[in-house]
Amino acid sequence: RKLMVPAAEIVCWTGLLIIIYTYVGYPLLLLLLVTVKKIFWKSASYEQNPGEEPAITLIVTAYNEEKILKEKILNTLQLDHPQQNFNIIFNTDGSTDSSNDILKQHPSIKLLYEPQRKGKLAAMNRSIQYAEPGIVIFSDANTLLNKDCINNILPHFKDPKVGGVAGEKKIFAEDGVAGGEGAYWKYESLLKRLDSNLYSVVGAAGELFAIR
């Protein structure tokens, strides 16, 4: 007699193997490929001549974010960055709270506002038209940035093949709910680093990313 395996059992084991590969097998495969690459390929070094530093524009999208806006502005103004050719844009399209009044107290920040709300992507696309040619960094209003994040982002653009750089998201909370979520983001950040070391990362957290 031939041994017949029920179709449901095949589907079950196939699904289980896919899950194991997704969360364990793929990272191990990446780690192996990255290790092989480091052994056989040397990373190229790129020099940037003084005076060739690109202009930097930081764009923050903020829809009705008055509760966090003051903290976000203070956090933005405290960032360590090149003093020349650094521009800050806050887009508050569609906001109906006091966001605009708060931002008007800071003349160093360019405020973009129109009454109609078209969504975050539309606000980003509209804001980028006011950016200086160079590097554009996007950040959310409810995201606080590390003081050195810009200085950590810019060196990657010395490689002319790099078109985008992703930031790393970290969640801080007093309760235990964010603990599991933080563990997930640590896992995702590990995958992104391995992807980047192998060739290119395929995704970026919307809270912080930069493009050429």
PDB file of C-alpha atoms in Angstrom:
ATOM      1  CA  ARG A   1       0.000   0.000   0.000  1.00  0.00           C
ATOM      2  CA  LYS A   2       1.104   3.535  -0.710  1.00  0.00           C
ATOM      3  CA  LEU A   3       1.298   5.849   2.269  1.00  0.00           C
ATOM      4  CA  MET A   4      -1.098   8.720   1.659  1.00  0.00           C
ATOM      5  CA  VAL A   5      -0.416  11.976   3.483  1.00  0.00           C
ATOM      6  CA  PRO A   6      -3.580  14.024   4.020  1.00  0.00           C
ATOM      7  CA  ALA A   7      -3.615  17.298   2.108  1.00  0.00           C
ATOM      8  CA  ALA A   8      -4.394  19.206   5.303  1.00  0.00           C
ATOM      9  CA  GLU A   9      -1.218  17.852   6.905  1.00  0.00           C
ATOM     10  CA  ILE A  10       0.875  18.900   3.903  1.00  0.00           C
ATOM     11  CA  VAL A  11      -0.589  22.401   4.024  1.00  0.00           C
ATOM     12  CA  CYS A  12       0.006  22.570   7.785  1.00  0.00           C
ATOM     13  CA  TRP A  13       3.674  21.546   7.577  1.00  0.00           C
ATOM     14  CA  THR A  14       4.285  23.787   4.569  1.00  0.00           C
ATOM     15  CA  GLY A  15       2.839  26.761   6.400  1.00  0.00           C
ATOM     16  CA  LEU A  16       4.920  25.977   9.482  1.00  0.00           C
ATOM     17  CA  LEU A  17       8.121  25.748   7.425  1.00  0.00           C
ATOM     18  CA  ILE A  18       7.366  29.058   5.729  1.00  0.00           C
ATOM     19  CA  ILE A  19       6.907  30.744   9.130  1.00  0.00           C
ATOM     20  CA  ILE A  20      10.154  29.233  10.467  1.00  0.00           C
ATOM     21  CA  TYR A  21      12.052  30.344   7.361  1.00  0.00           C
ATOM     22  CA  THR A  22      10.589  33.863   7.576  1.00  0.00           C
ATOM     23  CA  TYR A  23      11.610  34.477  11.192  1.00  0.00           C
ATOM     24  CA  VAL A  24      14.662  32.224  11.571  1.00  0.00           C
ATOM     25  CA  GLY A  25      15.853  30.858   8.246  1.00  0.00           C
ATOM     26  CA  TYR A  26      15.964  34.150   6.346  1.00  0.00           C
ATOM     27  CA  PRO A  27      18.028  35.994   9.013  1.00  0.00           C
ATOM     28  CA  LEU A  28      20.463  33.066   9.211  1.00  0.00           C
ATOM     29  CA  LEU A  29      20.784  32.990   5.421  1.00  0.00           C
ATOM     30  CA  LEU A  30      21.427  36.753   5.388  1.00  0.00           C
ATOM     31  CA  LEU A  31      24.040  36.415   8.115  1.00  0.00           C
ATOM     32  CA  LEU A  32      25.792  33.681   6.134  1.00  0.00           C
ATOM     33  CA  LEU A  33      25.790  35.723   2.902  1.00  0.00           C
ATOM     34  CA  VAL A  34      27.015  38.868   4.692  1.00  0.00           C
ATOM     35  CA  THR A  35      29.850  36.882   6.301  1.00  0.00           C
ATOM     36  CA  VAL A  36      30.890  35.462   2.915  1.00  0.00           C
ATOM     37  CA  LYS A  37      30.754  38.932   1.382  1.00  0.00           C
ATOM     38  CA  LYS A  38      33.022  40.377   4.084  1.00  0.00           C
ATOM     39  CA  ILE A  39      35.558  37.627   3.458  1.00  0.00           C
ATOM     40  CA  PHE A  40      35.735  37.962  -0.331  1.00  0.00           C
ATOM     41  CA  TRP A  41      34.788  41.598  -0.980  1.00  0.00           C
ATOM     42  CA  LYS A  42      36.295  44.723   0.521  1.00  0.00           C
ATOM     43  CA  SER A  43      34.088  47.764   1.028  1.00  0.00           C
ATOM     44  CA  ALA A  44      35.035  50.765  -1.079  1.00  0.00           C
ATOM     45  CA  SER A  45      35.851  54.043   0.680  1.00  0.00           C
ATOM     46  CA  TYR A  46      34.559  57.354  -0.615  1.00  0.00           C
ATOM     47  CA  GLU A  47      36.001  60.780   0.059  1.00  0.00           C
ATOM     48  CA  GLN A  48      34.042  64.010  -0.070  1.00  0.00           C
ATOM     49  CA  ASN A  49      35.944  67.183  -0.821  1.00  0.00           C
ATOM     50  CA  PRO A  50      35.473  70.180   1.493  1.00  0.00           C
ATOM     51  CA  GLY A  51      32.871  72.534   0.113  1.00  0.00           C
ATOM     52  CA  GLU A  52      30.960  69.722  -1.594  1.00  0.00           C
ATOM     53  CA  GLU A  53      28.676  69.036   1.353  1.00  0.00           C
ATOM     54  CA  PRO A  54      25.086  68.833   0.102  1.00  0.00           C
ATOM     55  CA  ALA A  55      22.299  71.042   1.358  1.00  0.00           C
ATOM     56  CA  ILE A  56      20.113  69.337   3.949  1.00  0.00           C
ATOM     57  CA  THR A  57      16.377  69.814   4.344  1.00  0.00           C
ATOM     58  CA  LEU A  58      14.465  68.304   7.265  1.00  0.00           C
ATOM     59  CA  ILE A  59      10.737  67.903   6.549  1.00  0.00           C
ATOM     60  CA  VAL A  60       8.277  67.205   9.361  1.00  0.00           C
ATOM     61  CA  THR A  61       4.645  66.388   8.630  1.00  0.00           C
ATOM     62  CA  ALA A  62       2.339  67.422  11.478  1.00  0.00           C
ATOM     63  CA  TYR A  63      -1.437  67.076  11.349  1.00  0.00           C
ATOM     64  CA  ASN A  64      -3.116  68.383  14.531  1.00  0.00           C
ATOM     65  CA  GLU A  65      -0.042  67.642  16.634  1.00  0.00           C
ATOM     66  CA  GLU A  66      -0.266  70.552  19.072  1.00  0.00           C
ATOM     67  CA  LYS A  67       0.185  68.245  22.089  1.00  0.00           C
ATOM     68  CA  ILE A  68       3.648  67.106  20.990  1.00  0.00           C
ATOM     69  CA  LEU A  69       4.644  69.979  18.709  1.00  0.00           C
ATOM     70  CA  LYS A  70       6.562  72.109  21.225  1.00  0.00           C
ATOM     71  CA  GLU A  71       8.640  69.107  22.281  1.00  0.00           C
ATOM     72  CA  LYS A  72       9.224  68.175  18.646  1.00  0.00           C
ATOM     73  CA  ILE A  73      10.364  71.705  17.765  1.00  0.00           C
ATOM     74  CA  LEU A  74      12.770  71.800  20.709  1.00  0.00           C
ATOM     75  CA  ASN A  75      14.092  68.358  19.746  1.00  0.00           C
ATOM     76  CA  THR A  76      14.570  69.497  16.131  1.00  0.00           C
ATOM     77  CA  LEU A  77      16.396  72.695  17.052  1.00  0.00           C
ATOM     78  CA  GLN A  78      18.763  70.740  19.309  1.00  0.00           C
ATOM     79  CA  LEU A  79      19.904  68.388  16.539  1.00  0.00           C
ATOM     80  CA  ASP A  80      23.614  68.407  15.806  1.00  0.00           C
ATOM     81  CA  HIS A  81      24.027  69.217  12.117  1.00  0.00           C
ATOM     82  CA  PRO A  82      26.169  71.169   9.653  1.00  0.00           C
ATOM     83  CA  GLN A  83      25.554  74.851  10.288  1.00  0.00           C
ATOM     84  CA  GLN A  84      25.420  75.812   6.622  1.00  0.00           C
ATOM     85  CA  ASN A  85      22.756  74.793   4.125  1.00  0.00           C
ATOM     86  CA  PHE A  86      20.442  73.308   6.756  1.00  0.00           C
ATOM     87  CA  ASN A  87      16.720  73.971   6.324  1.00  0.00           C
ATOM     88  CA  ILE A  88      13.712  72.956   8.410  1.00  0.00           C
ATOM     89  CA  ILE A  89      10.186  72.644   7.007  1.00  0.00           C
ATOM     90  CA  PHE A  90       7.044  71.793   8.988  1.00  0.00           C
ATOM     91  CA  ASN A  91       3.925  70.934   7.006  1.00  0.00           C
ATOM     92  CA  THR A  92       0.606  71.263   8.859  1.00  0.00           C
ATOM     93  CA  ASP A  93      -1.812  70.899   5.931  1.00  0.00           C
ATOM     94  CA  GLY A  94      -5.400  70.468   7.114  1.00  0.00           C
ATOM     95  CA  SER A  95      -4.622  71.107  10.784  1.00  0.00           C
ATOM     96  CA  THR A  96      -7.390  72.763  12.801  1.00  0.00           C
ATOM     97  CA  ASP A  97      -5.621  73.096  16.167  1.00  0.00           C
ATOM     98  CA  SER A  98      -3.026  75.626  17.345  1.00  0.00           C
ATOM     99  CA  SER A  99      -0.111  74.038  15.472  1.00  0.00           C
ATOM    100  CA  ASN A 100       0.381  77.012  13.155  1.00  0.00           C
ATOM    101  CA  ASP A 101       0.439  79.525  16.022  1.00  0.00           C
ATOM    102  CA  ILE A 102       3.086  77.446  17.796  1.00  0.00           C
ATOM    103  CA  LEU A 103       5.280  77.200  14.687  1.00  0.00           C
ATOM    104  CA  LYS A 104       5.007  80.910  13.900  1.00  0.00           C
ATOM    105  CA  GLN A 105       6.979  81.563  17.102  1.00  0.00           C
ATOM    106  CA  HIS A 106      10.036  80.026  15.422  1.00  0.00           C
ATOM    107  CA  PRO A 107      11.143  82.081  12.385  1.00  0.00           C
ATOM    108  CA  SER A 108      13.976  79.659  11.607  1.00  0.00           C
ATOM    109  CA  ILE A 109      11.352  77.056  10.657  1.00  0.00           C
ATOM    110  CA  LYS A 110       9.526  77.316   7.334  1.00  0.00           C
ATOM    111  CA  LEU A 111       5.801  76.684   7.831  1.00  0.00           C
ATOM    112  CA  LEU A 112       3.751  75.183   5.026  1.00  0.00           C
ATOM    113  CA  TYR A 113      -0.011  75.156   5.468  1.00  0.00           C
ATOM    114  CA  GLU A 114      -3.097  74.910   3.357  1.00  0.00           C
ATOM    115  CA  PRO A 115      -6.609  74.301   4.747  1.00  0.00           C
ATOM    116  CA  GLN A 116      -7.375  71.185   2.740  1.00  0.00           C
ATOM    117  CA  ARG A 117      -6.146  67.882   4.130  1.00  0.00           C
ATOM    118  CA  LYS A 118      -4.968  65.442   1.462  1.00  0.00           C
ATOM    119  CA  GLY A 119      -3.031  62.998   3.610  1.00  0.00           C
ATOM    120  CA  LYS A 120       0.570  62.509   4.730  1.00  0.00           C
ATOM    121  CA  LEU A 121       1.950  61.462   1.340  1.00  0.00           C
ATOM    122  CA  ALA A 122       0.479  64.536  -0.352  1.00  0.00           C
ATOM    123  CA  ALA A 123       1.960  66.749   2.369  1.00  0.00           C
ATOM    124  CA  MET A 124       5.378  65.169   1.854  1.00  0.00           C
ATOM    125  CA  ASN A 125       5.216  65.580  -1.918  1.00  0.00           C
ATOM    126  CA  ARG A 126       4.177  69.220  -1.574  1.00  0.00           C
ATOM    127  CA  SER A 127       6.885  69.959   0.981  1.00  0.00           C
ATOM    128  CA  ILE A 128       9.703  68.451  -1.070  1.00  0.00           C
ATOM    129  CA  GLN A 129       9.113  71.123  -3.717  1.00  0.00           C
ATOM    130  CA  TYR A 130      10.467  73.656  -1.201  1.00  0.00           C
ATOM    131  CA  ALA A 131      13.537  71.589  -0.304  1.00  0.00           C
ATOM    132  CA  GLU A 132      17.015  72.594  -1.391  1.00  0.00           C
ATOM    133  CA  PRO A 133      18.700  70.221  -3.883  1.00  0.00           C
ATOM    134  CA  GLY A 134      20.711  67.746  -1.831  1.00  0.00           C
ATOM    135  CA  ILE A 135      19.625  65.451   1.004  1.00  0.00           C
ATOM    136  CA  VAL A 136      16.029  65.459   2.240  1.00  0.00           C
ATOM    137  CA  ILE A 137      15.245  63.955   5.647  1.00  0.00           C
ATOM    138  CA  PHE A 138      11.656  63.080   6.581  1.00  0.00           C
ATOM    139  CA  SER A 139      10.412  62.754  10.132  1.00  0.00           C
ATOM    140  CA  ASP A 140       7.047  62.482  11.896  1.00  0.00           C
ATOM    141  CA  ALA A 141       5.912  65.053  14.438  1.00  0.00           C
ATOM    142  CA  ASN A 142       5.461  62.416  17.155  1.00  0.00           C
ATOM    143  CA  THR A 143       9.010  61.116  16.698  1.00  0.00           C
ATOM    144  CA  LEU A 144      11.894  62.428  18.802  1.00  0.00           C
ATOM    145  CA  LEU A 145      15.265  62.147  17.097  1.00  0.00           C
ATOM    146  CA  ASN A 146      18.662  61.302  18.511  1.00  0.00           C
ATOM    147  CA  LYS A 147      20.825  64.421  18.658  1.00  0.00           C
ATOM    148  CA  ASP A 148      23.450  62.845  16.371  1.00  0.00           C
ATOM    149  CA  CYS A 149      21.074  61.230  13.875  1.00  0.00           C
ATOM    150  CA  ILE A 150      21.852  63.626  11.002  1.00  0.00           C
ATOM    151  CA  ASN A 151      25.597  63.197  11.453  1.00  0.00           C
ATOM    152  CA  ASN A 152      25.048  59.434  11.403  1.00  0.00           C
ATOM    153  CA  ILE A 153      22.918  59.584   8.244  1.00  0.00           C
ATOM    154  CA  LEU A 154      25.049  61.853   6.061  1.00  0.00           C
ATOM    155  CA  PRO A 155      28.250  59.742   5.767  1.00  0.00           C
ATOM    156  CA  HIS A 156      26.306  56.992   3.970  1.00  0.00           C
ATOM    157  CA  PHE A 157      25.570  59.378   1.107  1.00  0.00           C
ATOM    158  CA  LYS A 158      29.286  59.679   0.325  1.00  0.00           C
ATOM    159  CA  ASP A 159      28.743  56.511  -1.679  1.00  0.00           C
ATOM    160  CA  PRO A 160      27.196  57.849  -4.935  1.00  0.00           C
ATOM    161  CA  LYS A 161      25.214  54.627  -5.311  1.00  0.00           C
ATOM    162  CA  VAL A 162      23.270  55.286  -2.108  1.00  0.00           C
ATOM    163  CA  GLY A 163      19.925  56.939  -2.746  1.00  0.00           C
ATOM    164  CA  GLY A 164      18.276  56.472   0.647  1.00  0.00           C
ATOM    165  CA  VAL A 165      19.107  55.852   4.292  1.00  0.00           C
ATOM    166  CA  ALA A 166      16.699  54.462   6.892  1.00  0.00           C
ATOM    167  CA  GLY A 167      16.646  55.433  10.532  1.00  0.00           C
ATOM    168  CA  GLU A 168      16.193  52.994  13.407  1.00  0.00           C
ATOM    169  CA  LYS A 169      12.975  53.088  15.403  1.00  0.00           C
ATOM    170  CA  LYS A 170      13.053  52.589  19.163  1.00  0.00           C
ATOM    171  CA  ILE A 171       9.992  52.586  21.418  1.00  0.00           C
ATOM    172  CA  PHE A 172      10.192  53.749  25.012  1.00  0.00           C
ATOM    173  CA  ALA A 173       7.305  53.225  27.422  1.00  0.00           C
ATOM    174  CA  GLU A 174       6.727  52.630  31.109  1.00  0.00           C
ATOM    175  CA  ASP A 175       4.189  49.813  30.672  1.00  0.00           C
ATOM    176  CA  GLY A 176       4.953  46.364  29.361  1.00  0.00           C
ATOM    177  CA  VAL A 177       2.952  46.744  26.157  1.00  0.00           C
ATOM    178  CA  ALA A 178       5.752  48.424  24.232  1.00  0.00           C
ATOM    179  CA  GLY A 179       8.238  45.809  25.389  1.00  0.00           C
ATOM    180  CA  GLY A 180       7.055  43.239  22.876  1.00  0.00           C
ATOM    181  CA  GLU A 181       6.687  45.880  20.199  1.00  0.00           C
ATOM    182  CA  GLY A 182      10.220  47.060  20.960  1.00  0.00           C
ATOM    183  CA  ALA A 183      11.493  43.487  20.577  1.00  0.00           C
ATOM    184  CA  TYR A 184       9.852  43.293  17.162  1.00  0.00           C
ATOM    185  CA  TRP A 185      11.505  46.534  16.026  1.00  0.00           C
ATOM    186  CA  LYS A 186      14.870  45.271  17.251  1.00  0.00           C
ATOM    187  CA  TYR A 187      14.361  42.184  15.115  1.00  0.00           C
ATOM    188  CA  GLU A 188      13.331  44.284  12.107  1.00  0.00           C
ATOM    189  CA  SER A 189      16.304  46.623  12.595  1.00  0.00           C
ATOM    190  CA  LEU A 190      18.631  43.607  12.622  1.00  0.00           C
ATOM    191  CA  LEU A 191      17.185  42.444   9.293  1.00  0.00           C
ATOM    192  CA  LYS A 192      17.604  45.919   7.821  1.00  0.00           C
ATOM    193  CA  ARG A 193      21.265  46.060   8.878  1.00  0.00           C
ATOM    194  CA  LEU A 194      21.909  42.645   7.354  1.00  0.00           C
ATOM    195  CA  ASP A 195      20.054  43.603   4.168  1.00  0.00           C
ATOM    196  CA  SER A 196      22.082  46.802   3.918  1.00  0.00           C
ATOM    197  CA  ASN A 197      25.384  45.019   4.542  1.00  0.00           C
ATOM    198  CA  LEU A 198      24.557  42.513   1.817  1.00  0.00           C
ATOM    199  CA  TYR A 199      23.333  44.955  -0.798  1.00  0.00           C
ATOM    200  CA  SER A 200      20.346  47.206  -0.142  1.00  0.00           C
ATOM    201  CA  VAL A 201      17.576  47.630   2.395  1.00  0.00           C
ATOM    202  CA  VAL A 202      14.087  47.288   0.917  1.00  0.00           C
ATOM    203  CA  GLY A 203      12.097  49.299   3.459  1.00  0.00           C
ATOM    204  CA  ALA A 204      12.352  52.295   5.761  1.00  0.00           C
ATOM    205  CA  ALA A 205      10.404  53.386   8.836  1.00  0.00           C
ATOM    206  CA  GLY A 206       8.345  56.470   8.069  1.00  0.00           C
ATOM    207  CA  GLU A 207       9.422  58.062  11.342  1.00  0.00           C
ATOM    208  CA  LEU A 208      12.900  58.810   9.971  1.00  0.00           C
ATOM    209  CA  PHE A 209      14.402  58.287   6.535  1.00  0.00           C
ATOM    210  CA  ALA A 210      16.497  60.300   4.121  1.00  0.00           C
ATOM    211  CA  ILE A 211      16.723  60.426   0.321  1.00  0.00           C
ATOM    212  CA  ARG A 212      19.152  61.974  -2.120  1.00  0.00           C
TER     213      ARG A 212
END
